[in-house]
Tab-separated table of C-alpha atoms in Angstrom:
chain	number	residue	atom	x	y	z
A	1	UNK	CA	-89.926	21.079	145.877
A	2	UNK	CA	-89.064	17.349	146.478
A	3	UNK	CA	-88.194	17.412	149.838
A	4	UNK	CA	-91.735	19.485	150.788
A	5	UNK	CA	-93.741	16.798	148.989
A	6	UNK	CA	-91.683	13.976	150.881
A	7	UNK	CA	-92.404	15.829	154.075
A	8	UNK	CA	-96.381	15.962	153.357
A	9	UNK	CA	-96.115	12.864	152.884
A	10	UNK	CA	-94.782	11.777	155.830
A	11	UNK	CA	-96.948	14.054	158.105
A	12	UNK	CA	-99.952	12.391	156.187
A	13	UNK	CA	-98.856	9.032	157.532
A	14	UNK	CA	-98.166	7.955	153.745
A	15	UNK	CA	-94.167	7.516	153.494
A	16	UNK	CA	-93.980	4.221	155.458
A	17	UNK	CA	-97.115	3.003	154.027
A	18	UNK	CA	-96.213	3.839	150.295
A	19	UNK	CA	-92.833	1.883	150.017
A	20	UNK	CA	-93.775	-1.060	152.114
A	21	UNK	CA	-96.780	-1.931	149.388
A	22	UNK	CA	-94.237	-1.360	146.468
A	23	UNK	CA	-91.989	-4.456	148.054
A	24	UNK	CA	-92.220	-7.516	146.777
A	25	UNK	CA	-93.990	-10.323	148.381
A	26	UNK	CA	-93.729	-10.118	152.361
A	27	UNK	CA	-94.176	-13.356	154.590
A	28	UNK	CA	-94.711	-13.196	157.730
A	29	UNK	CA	-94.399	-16.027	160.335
A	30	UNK	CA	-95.817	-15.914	163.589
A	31	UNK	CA	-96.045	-18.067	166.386
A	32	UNK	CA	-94.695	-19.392	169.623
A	33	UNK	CA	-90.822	-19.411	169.516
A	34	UNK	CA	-90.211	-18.942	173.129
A	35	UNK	CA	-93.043	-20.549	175.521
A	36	UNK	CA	-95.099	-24.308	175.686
A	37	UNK	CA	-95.161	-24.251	171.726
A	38	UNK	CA	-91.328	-23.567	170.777
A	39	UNK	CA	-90.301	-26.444	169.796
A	40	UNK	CA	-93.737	-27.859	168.240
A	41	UNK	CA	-93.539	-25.192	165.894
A	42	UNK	CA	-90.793	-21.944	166.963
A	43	UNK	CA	-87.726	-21.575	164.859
A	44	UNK	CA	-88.279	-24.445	162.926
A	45	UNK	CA	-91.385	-23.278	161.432
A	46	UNK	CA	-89.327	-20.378	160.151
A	47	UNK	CA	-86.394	-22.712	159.095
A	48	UNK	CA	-89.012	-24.622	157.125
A	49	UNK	CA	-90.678	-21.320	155.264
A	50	UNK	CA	-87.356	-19.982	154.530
A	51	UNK	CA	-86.865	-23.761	152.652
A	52	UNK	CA	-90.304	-23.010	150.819
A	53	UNK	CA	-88.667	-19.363	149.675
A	54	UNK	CA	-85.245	-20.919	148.647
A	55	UNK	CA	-86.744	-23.995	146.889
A	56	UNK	CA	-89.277	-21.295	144.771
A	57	UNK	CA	-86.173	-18.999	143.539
A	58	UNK	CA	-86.439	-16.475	146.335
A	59	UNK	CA	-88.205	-14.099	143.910
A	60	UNK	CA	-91.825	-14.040	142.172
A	61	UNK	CA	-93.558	-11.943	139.785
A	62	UNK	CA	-89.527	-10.606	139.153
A	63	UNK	CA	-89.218	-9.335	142.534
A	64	UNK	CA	-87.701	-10.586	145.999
A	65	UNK	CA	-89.583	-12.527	148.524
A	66	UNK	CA	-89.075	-11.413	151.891
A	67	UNK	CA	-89.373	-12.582	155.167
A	68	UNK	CA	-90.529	-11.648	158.730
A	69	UNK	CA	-90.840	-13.388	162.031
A	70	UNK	CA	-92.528	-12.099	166.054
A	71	UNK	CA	-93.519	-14.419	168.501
A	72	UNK	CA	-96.779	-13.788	169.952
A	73	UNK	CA	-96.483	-15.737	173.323
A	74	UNK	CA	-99.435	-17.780	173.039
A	75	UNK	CA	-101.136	-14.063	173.531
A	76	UNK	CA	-104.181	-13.061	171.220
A	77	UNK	CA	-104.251	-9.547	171.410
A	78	UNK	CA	-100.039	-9.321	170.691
A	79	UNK	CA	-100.580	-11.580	167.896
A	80	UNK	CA	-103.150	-9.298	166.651
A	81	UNK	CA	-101.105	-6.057	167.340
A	82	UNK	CA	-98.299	-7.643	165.678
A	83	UNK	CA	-100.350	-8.676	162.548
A	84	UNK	CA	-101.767	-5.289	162.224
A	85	UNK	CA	-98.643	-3.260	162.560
A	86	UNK	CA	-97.299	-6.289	159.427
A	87	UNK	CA	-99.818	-5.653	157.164
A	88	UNK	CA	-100.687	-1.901	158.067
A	89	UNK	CA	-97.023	-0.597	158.328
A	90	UNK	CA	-94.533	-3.334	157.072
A	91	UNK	CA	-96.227	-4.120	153.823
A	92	UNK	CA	-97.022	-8.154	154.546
A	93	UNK	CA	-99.141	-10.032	152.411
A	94	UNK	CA	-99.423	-13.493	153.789
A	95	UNK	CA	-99.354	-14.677	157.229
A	96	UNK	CA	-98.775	-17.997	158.162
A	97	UNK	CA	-98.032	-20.998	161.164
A	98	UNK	CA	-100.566	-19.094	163.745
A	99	UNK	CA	-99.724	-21.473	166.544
A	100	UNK	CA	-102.552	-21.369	169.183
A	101	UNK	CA	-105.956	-21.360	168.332
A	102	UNK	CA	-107.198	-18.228	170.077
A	103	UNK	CA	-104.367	-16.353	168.099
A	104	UNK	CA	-104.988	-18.004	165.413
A	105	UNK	CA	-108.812	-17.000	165.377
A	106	UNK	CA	-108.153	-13.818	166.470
A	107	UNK	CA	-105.699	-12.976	163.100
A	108	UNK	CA	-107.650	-14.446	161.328
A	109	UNK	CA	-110.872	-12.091	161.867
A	110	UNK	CA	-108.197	-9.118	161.371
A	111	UNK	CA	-106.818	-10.833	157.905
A	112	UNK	CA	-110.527	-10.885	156.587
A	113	UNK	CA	-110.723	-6.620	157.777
A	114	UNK	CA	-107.547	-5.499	155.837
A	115	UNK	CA	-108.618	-8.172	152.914
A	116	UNK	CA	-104.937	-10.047	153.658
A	117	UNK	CA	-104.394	-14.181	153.457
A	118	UNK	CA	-103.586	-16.254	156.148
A	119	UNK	CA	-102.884	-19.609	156.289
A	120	UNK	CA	-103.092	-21.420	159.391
A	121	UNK	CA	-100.708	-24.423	159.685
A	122	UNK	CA	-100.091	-24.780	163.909
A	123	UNK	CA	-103.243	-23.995	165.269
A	124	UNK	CA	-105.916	-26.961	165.431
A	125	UNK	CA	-109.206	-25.722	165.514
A	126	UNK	CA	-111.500	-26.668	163.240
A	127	UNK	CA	-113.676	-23.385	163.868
A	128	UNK	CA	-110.865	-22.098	161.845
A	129	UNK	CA	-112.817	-23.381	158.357
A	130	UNK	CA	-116.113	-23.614	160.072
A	131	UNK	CA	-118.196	-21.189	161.684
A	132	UNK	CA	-115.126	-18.577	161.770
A	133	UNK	CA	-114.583	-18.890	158.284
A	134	UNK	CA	-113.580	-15.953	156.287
A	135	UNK	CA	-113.002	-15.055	152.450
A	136	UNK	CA	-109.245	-14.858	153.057
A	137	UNK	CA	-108.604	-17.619	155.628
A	138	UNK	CA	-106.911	-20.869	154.788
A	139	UNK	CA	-106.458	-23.749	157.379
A	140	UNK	CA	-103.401	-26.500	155.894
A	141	UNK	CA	-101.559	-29.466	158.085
A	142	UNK	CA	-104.708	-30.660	160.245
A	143	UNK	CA	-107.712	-29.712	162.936
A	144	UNK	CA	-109.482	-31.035	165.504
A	145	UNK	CA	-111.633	-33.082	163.410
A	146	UNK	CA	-109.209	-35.005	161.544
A	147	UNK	CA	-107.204	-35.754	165.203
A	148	UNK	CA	-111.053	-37.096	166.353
A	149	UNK	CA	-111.558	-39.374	163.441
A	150	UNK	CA	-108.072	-40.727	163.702
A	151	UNK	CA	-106.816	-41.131	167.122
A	152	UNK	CA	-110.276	-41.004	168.817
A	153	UNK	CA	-112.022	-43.219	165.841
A	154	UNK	CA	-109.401	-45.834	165.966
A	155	UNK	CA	-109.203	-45.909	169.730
A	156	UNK	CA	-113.032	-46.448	170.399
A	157	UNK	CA	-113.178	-49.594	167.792
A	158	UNK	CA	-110.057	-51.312	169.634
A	159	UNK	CA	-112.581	-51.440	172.721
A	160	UNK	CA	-111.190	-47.597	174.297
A	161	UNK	CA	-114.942	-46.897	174.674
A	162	UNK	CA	-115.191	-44.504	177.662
A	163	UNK	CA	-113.538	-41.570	177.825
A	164	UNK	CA	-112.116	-38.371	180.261
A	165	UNK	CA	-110.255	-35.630	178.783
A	166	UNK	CA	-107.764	-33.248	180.124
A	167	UNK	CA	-108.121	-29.859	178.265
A	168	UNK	CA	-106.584	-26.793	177.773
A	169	UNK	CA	-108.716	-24.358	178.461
A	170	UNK	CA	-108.759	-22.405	175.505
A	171	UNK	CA	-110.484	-22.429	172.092
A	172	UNK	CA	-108.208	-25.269	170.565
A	173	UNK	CA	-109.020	-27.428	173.956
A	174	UNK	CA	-112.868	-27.056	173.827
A	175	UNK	CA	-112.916	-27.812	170.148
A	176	UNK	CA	-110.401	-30.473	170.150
A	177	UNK	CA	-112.692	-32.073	173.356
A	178	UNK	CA	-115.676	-31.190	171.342
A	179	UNK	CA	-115.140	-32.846	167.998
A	180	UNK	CA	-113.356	-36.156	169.974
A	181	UNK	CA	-116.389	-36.401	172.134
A	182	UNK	CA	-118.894	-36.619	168.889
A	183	UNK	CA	-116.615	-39.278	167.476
A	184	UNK	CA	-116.556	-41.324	170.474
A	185	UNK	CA	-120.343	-41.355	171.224
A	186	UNK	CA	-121.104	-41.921	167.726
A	187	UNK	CA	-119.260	-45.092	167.623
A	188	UNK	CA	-121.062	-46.015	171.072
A	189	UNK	CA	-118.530	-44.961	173.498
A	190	UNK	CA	-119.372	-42.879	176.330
A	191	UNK	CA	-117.507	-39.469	177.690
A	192	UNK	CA	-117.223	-39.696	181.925
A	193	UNK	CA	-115.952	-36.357	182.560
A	194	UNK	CA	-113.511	-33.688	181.659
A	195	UNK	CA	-111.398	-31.095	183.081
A	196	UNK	CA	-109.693	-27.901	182.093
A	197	UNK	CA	-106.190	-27.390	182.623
A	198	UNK	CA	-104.658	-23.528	182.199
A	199	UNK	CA	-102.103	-22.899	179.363
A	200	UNK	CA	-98.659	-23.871	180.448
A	201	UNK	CA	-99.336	-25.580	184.070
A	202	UNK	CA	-96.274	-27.448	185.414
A	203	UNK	CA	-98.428	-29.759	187.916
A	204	UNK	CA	-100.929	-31.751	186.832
A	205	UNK	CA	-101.536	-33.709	189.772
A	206	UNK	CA	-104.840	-32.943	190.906
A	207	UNK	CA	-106.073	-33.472	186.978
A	208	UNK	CA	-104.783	-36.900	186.457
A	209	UNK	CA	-106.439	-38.053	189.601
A	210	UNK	CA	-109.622	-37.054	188.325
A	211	UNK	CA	-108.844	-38.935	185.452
A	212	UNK	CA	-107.972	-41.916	187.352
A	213	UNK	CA	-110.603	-41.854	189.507
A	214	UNK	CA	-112.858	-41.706	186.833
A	215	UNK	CA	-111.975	-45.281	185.562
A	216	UNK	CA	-112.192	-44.404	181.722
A	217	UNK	CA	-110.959	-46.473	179.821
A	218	UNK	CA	-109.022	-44.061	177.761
A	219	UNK	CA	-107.709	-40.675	178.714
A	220	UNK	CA	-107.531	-38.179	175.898
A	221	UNK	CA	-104.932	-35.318	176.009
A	222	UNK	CA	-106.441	-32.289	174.453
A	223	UNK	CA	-103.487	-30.483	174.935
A	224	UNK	CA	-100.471	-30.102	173.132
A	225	UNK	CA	-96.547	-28.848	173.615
A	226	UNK	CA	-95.017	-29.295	176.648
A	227	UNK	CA	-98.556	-29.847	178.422
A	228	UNK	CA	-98.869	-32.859	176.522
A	229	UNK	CA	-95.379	-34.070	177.909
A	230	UNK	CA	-95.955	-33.528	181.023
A	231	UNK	CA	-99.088	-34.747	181.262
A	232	UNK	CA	-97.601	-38.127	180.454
A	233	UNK	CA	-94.312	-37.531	182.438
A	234	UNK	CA	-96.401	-37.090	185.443
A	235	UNK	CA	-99.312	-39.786	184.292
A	236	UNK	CA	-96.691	-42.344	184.705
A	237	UNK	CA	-95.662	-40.975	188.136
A	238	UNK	CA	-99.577	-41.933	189.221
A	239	UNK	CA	-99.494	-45.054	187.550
A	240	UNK	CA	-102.755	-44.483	184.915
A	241	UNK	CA	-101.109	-46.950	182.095
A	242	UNK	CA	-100.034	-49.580	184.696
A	243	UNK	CA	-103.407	-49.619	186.368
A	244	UNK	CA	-105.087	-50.476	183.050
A	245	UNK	CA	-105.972	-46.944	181.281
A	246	UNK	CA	-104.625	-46.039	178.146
A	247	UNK	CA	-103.144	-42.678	177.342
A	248	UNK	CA	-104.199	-40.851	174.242
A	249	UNK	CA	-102.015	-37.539	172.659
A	250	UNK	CA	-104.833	-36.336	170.440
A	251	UNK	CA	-102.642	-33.547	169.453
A	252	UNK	CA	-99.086	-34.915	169.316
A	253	UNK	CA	-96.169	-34.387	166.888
A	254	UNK	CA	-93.035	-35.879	166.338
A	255	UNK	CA	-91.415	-32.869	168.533
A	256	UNK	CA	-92.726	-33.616	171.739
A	257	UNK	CA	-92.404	-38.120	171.340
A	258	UNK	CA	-88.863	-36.695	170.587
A	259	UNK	CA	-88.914	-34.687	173.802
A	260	UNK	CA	-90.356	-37.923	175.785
A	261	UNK	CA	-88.367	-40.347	174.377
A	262	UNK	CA	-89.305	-43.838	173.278
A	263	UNK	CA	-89.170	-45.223	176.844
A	264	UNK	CA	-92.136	-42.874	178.107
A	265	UNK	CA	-93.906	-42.328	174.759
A	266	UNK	CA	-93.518	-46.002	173.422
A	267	UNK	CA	-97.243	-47.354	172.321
A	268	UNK	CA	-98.599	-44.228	172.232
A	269	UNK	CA	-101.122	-43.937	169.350
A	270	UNK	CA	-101.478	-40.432	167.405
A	271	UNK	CA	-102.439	-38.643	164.175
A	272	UNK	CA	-100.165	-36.553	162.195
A	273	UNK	CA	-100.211	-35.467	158.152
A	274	UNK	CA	-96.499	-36.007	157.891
A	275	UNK	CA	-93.820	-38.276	159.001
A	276	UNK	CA	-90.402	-38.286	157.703
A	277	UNK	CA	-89.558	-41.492	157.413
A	278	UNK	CA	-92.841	-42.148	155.178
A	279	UNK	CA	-91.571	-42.433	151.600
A	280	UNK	CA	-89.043	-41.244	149.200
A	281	UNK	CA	-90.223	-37.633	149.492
A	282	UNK	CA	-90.611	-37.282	152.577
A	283	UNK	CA	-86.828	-39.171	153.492
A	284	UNK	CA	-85.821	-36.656	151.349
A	285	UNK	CA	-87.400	-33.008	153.209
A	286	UNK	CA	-86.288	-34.443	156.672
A	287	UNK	CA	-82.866	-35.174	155.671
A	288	UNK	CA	-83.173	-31.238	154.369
A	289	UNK	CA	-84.367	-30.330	157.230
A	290	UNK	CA	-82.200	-32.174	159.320
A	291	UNK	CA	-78.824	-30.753	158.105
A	292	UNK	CA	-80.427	-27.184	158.899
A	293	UNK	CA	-81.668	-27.943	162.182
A	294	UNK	CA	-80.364	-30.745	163.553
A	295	UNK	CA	-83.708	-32.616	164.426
A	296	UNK	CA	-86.251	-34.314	161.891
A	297	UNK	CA	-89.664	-31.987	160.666
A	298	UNK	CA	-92.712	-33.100	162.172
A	299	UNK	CA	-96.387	-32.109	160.274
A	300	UNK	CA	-96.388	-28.749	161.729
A	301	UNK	CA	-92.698	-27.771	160.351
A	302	UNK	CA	-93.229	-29.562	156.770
A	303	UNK	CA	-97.082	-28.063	157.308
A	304	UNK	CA	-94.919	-24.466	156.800
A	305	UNK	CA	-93.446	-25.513	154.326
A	306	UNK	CA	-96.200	-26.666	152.251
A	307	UNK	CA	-98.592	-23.619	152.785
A	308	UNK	CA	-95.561	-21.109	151.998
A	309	UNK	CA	-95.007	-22.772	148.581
A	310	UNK	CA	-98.217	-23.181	148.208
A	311	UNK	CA	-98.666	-19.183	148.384
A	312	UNK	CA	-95.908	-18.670	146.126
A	313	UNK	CA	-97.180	-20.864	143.879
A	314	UNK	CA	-100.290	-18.971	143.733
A	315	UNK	CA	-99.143	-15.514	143.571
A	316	UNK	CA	-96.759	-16.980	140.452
A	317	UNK	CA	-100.282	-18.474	138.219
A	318	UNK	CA	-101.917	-15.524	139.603
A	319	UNK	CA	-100.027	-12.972	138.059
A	320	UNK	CA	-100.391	-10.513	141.095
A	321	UNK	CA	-100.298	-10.446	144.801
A	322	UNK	CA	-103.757	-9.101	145.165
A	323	UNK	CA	-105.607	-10.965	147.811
A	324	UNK	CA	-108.735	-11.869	146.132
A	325	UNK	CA	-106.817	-13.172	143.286
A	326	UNK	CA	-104.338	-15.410	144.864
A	327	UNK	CA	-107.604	-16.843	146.998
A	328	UNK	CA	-109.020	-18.076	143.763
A	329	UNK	CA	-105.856	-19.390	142.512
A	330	UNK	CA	-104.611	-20.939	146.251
A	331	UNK	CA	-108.522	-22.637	145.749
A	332	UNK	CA	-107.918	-23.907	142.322
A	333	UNK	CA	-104.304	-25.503	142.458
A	334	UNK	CA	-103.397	-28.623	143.701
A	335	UNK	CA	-101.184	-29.022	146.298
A	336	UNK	CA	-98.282	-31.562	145.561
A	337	UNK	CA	-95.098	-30.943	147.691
A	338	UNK	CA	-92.823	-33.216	150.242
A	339	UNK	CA	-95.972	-32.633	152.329
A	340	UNK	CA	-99.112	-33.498	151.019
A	341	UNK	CA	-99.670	-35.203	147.328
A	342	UNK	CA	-102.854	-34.732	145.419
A	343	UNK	CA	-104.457	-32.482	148.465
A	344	UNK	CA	-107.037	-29.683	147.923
A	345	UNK	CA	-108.506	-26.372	148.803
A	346	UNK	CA	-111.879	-26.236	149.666
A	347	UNK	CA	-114.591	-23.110	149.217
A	348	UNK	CA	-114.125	-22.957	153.251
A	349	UNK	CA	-110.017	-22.277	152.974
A	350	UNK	CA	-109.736	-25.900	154.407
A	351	UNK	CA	-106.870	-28.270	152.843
A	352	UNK	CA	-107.697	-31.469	152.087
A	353	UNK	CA	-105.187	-33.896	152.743
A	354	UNK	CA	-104.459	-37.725	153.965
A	355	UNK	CA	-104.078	-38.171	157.509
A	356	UNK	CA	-101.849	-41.243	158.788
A	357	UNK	CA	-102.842	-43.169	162.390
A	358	UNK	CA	-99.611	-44.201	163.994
A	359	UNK	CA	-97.931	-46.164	167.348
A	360	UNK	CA	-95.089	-45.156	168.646
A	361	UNK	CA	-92.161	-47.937	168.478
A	362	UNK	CA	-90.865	-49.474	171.719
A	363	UNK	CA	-87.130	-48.325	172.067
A	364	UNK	CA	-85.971	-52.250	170.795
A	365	UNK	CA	-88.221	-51.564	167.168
A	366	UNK	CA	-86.176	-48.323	166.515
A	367	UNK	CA	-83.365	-49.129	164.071
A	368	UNK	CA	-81.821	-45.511	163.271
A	369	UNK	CA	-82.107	-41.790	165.048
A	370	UNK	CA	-85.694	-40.147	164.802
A	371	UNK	CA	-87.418	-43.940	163.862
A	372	UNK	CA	-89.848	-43.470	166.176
A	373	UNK	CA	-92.998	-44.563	164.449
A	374	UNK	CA	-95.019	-47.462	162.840
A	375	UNK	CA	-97.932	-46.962	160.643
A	376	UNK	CA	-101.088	-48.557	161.739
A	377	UNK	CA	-103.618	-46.941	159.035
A	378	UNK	CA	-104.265	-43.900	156.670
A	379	UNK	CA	-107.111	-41.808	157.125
A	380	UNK	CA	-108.016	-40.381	153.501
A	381	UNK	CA	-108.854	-37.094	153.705
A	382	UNK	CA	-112.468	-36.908	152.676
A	383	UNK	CA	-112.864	-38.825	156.013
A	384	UNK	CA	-110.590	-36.639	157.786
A	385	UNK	CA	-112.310	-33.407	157.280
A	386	UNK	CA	-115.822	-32.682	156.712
A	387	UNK	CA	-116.832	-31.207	153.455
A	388	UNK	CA	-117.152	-27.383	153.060
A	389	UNK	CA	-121.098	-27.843	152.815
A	390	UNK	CA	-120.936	-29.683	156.349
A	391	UNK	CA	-118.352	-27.573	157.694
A	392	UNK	CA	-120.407	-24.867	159.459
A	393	UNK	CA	-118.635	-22.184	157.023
A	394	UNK	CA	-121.435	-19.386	156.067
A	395	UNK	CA	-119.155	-18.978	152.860
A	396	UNK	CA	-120.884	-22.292	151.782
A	397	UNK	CA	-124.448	-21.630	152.384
């Protein structure tokens, strides 16, 4: 009699489904781990959630935490196949890291169907919390706002006040152009021009003369990954910084100065929400992180980290892993980790969080491996991100 209810069950499609929502917590983590994001985010990212799972006790509400990874290749409609197959066959509650925007965006509108959280840490678009805002959508380490208001911000007032951008050509590109552009012409700079540069190109030739030709002042990078590497490998090539323009990575991360090296990347300025080498706490993660993967965490890696706790933390006051109740409890609870200190969920899923402005250190300032930057300002995070009234989000309104 057993075996012919087991068997009805399976032909209704229910003995997969059944099991895999009587689990314990399920994480999922996907991103890039093989293409122009790897090392911005990749393996790492997962090295840093599995910290967040270890550090919580590996269990929560008395039952295991698990753990599953896919790389998406930078390709939306994977990504979303992938997510569906997670939460619709394999039981996952939570996805996070969501490198690229258009994935990222494109999860996201499938989390918000089958009433699952995600919580964006590698994607940058601030769309994400805006106008694509959903019930069940959280956005943690940064977006293209805060990267405007710090590196473009900071740039205009030093007298960078006409700009040309080369952009991916994808959602994160057009938004990151988008929100840098605003900043710039509201502090009385001008934009010149702009071009769009498809994901992963290995010449960039014909872009940077644009650029040069174009006489800005200051060309901004709204790329990221190995675009943004090569676009200053082969800027240097053409000469831009030694004929008087100034290079700006207004999406760049510890991973890819480390891929440059100081000699290339040296004065560079950037926004991140981490650095290791910051304070106590922070000394302490990277040297964690460090002996686990042999290279320091930039903000997307401790980013992880942070909004994988965070979760835990959540489903722990919450009592449950039901969606709608960890939202309210991710929305009420501080967030105070080797991360971010004193940050905060807004209505719109957005983190709030200080930002810090840096300059990359000449090669004869570094004193130790990985001391690759100095701190110019911090950007507090109600100036950072917009507030969830001013966001765009309908959730707001």
């Amino acid at each position: 009699m057993k075996s012919i209810v087991w068997a009805a069950a399976a032909m209704g499609g229910l003995l997969i489904a059944a099991p895999a929502s009587a689990q314990g917590v399920k994480i999922g983590i996907l991103n890039d781990q093989s293409g122009v994001y790897a090392d911005y985010g990749g393996k790492y990212s997962v090295e840093a959630a599995r910290m967040a799972i270890e550090d919580f006790g590996g269990s929560v509400l008395g039952q295991k935490i698990e753990m599953v990874t896919a790389d998406h290749q930078n390709k939306p409609d994977l990504a979303a196949s992938i997510a569906r197959r997670w939460y619709d066959v394999e039981g996952v509650d939570m996805i996070t890291e969501l490198t690229t925007s258009s994935v990222a965006l494109a999860v996201q509108d499938l989390s918000r169907e089958k009433k699952k959280i995600d919580i964006v840490v590698g994607a940058a678009t601030s769309r994400i919390t805006g106008d694509a805002c959903t019930p069940y959508g959280f956005h943690w380490a940064f977006d293209t706002h805060a990267l405007a208001v710090g590196t473009g911000g900071a740039l205009v007032k030093a007298g960078g006040d006409s700009w040309f951008f080369l952009t991916a050509d994808y959602a994160f590109g057009y938004s990151l152009e988008k929100d840098t552009s605003d900043i710039v012409q509201a502090n009385g700079g001008k934009v010149l021009g702009s071009v769009r540069i498809p994901l992963n190109s290995s010449d960039f030739s014909s872009f940077l003369l644009q650029a040069q030709s174009s006489k800005a002042k200051i060309v901004g990078l709204a790329n990221a990954g190995l675009d943004t590497t090569n676009s200053i490998k082969q800027a240097a090539e053409f000469g831009i910084v030694n004929g008087g323009q100034k290079l700006a990575g207004l999406l760049m991360t510890l991973s890819e100065v480390h891929g440059l090296g100081l000699q290339a990347a040296q004065g560079l300025v950037l926004t991140e929400g981490f650095y290791w080498d910051r304070d106590d706490r922070s000394r302490a993660f990277g040297e964690r992180f460090m002996q686990r993967t042999g290279r320091m965490p930039s903000m997307i890696h401790a980013g992880t980290y942070s909004a994988t706790l965070q979760y835990l933390k959540a489903v722990k006051a919450a009592g449950t892993k039901d969606s709608d109740a960890v939202v309210k409890k991710l929305k009420e609870l501080p967030v105070d980790d080797a991360f971010a200190q004193g940050g905060k969920v807004l209505e719109n899923g957005r983190m709030v969080h200080d930002l810090y402005l840096f300059e990359v250190k000449k090669p004869s300032e570094s004193r130790k491996p990985w001391d690759y930057y100095k701190q110019l300002a911090v950007v507090p995070g109600d100036q950072a991100f917009p507030s969830a009234k001013n966001s765009g989000c309908p959730l707001t309104k």
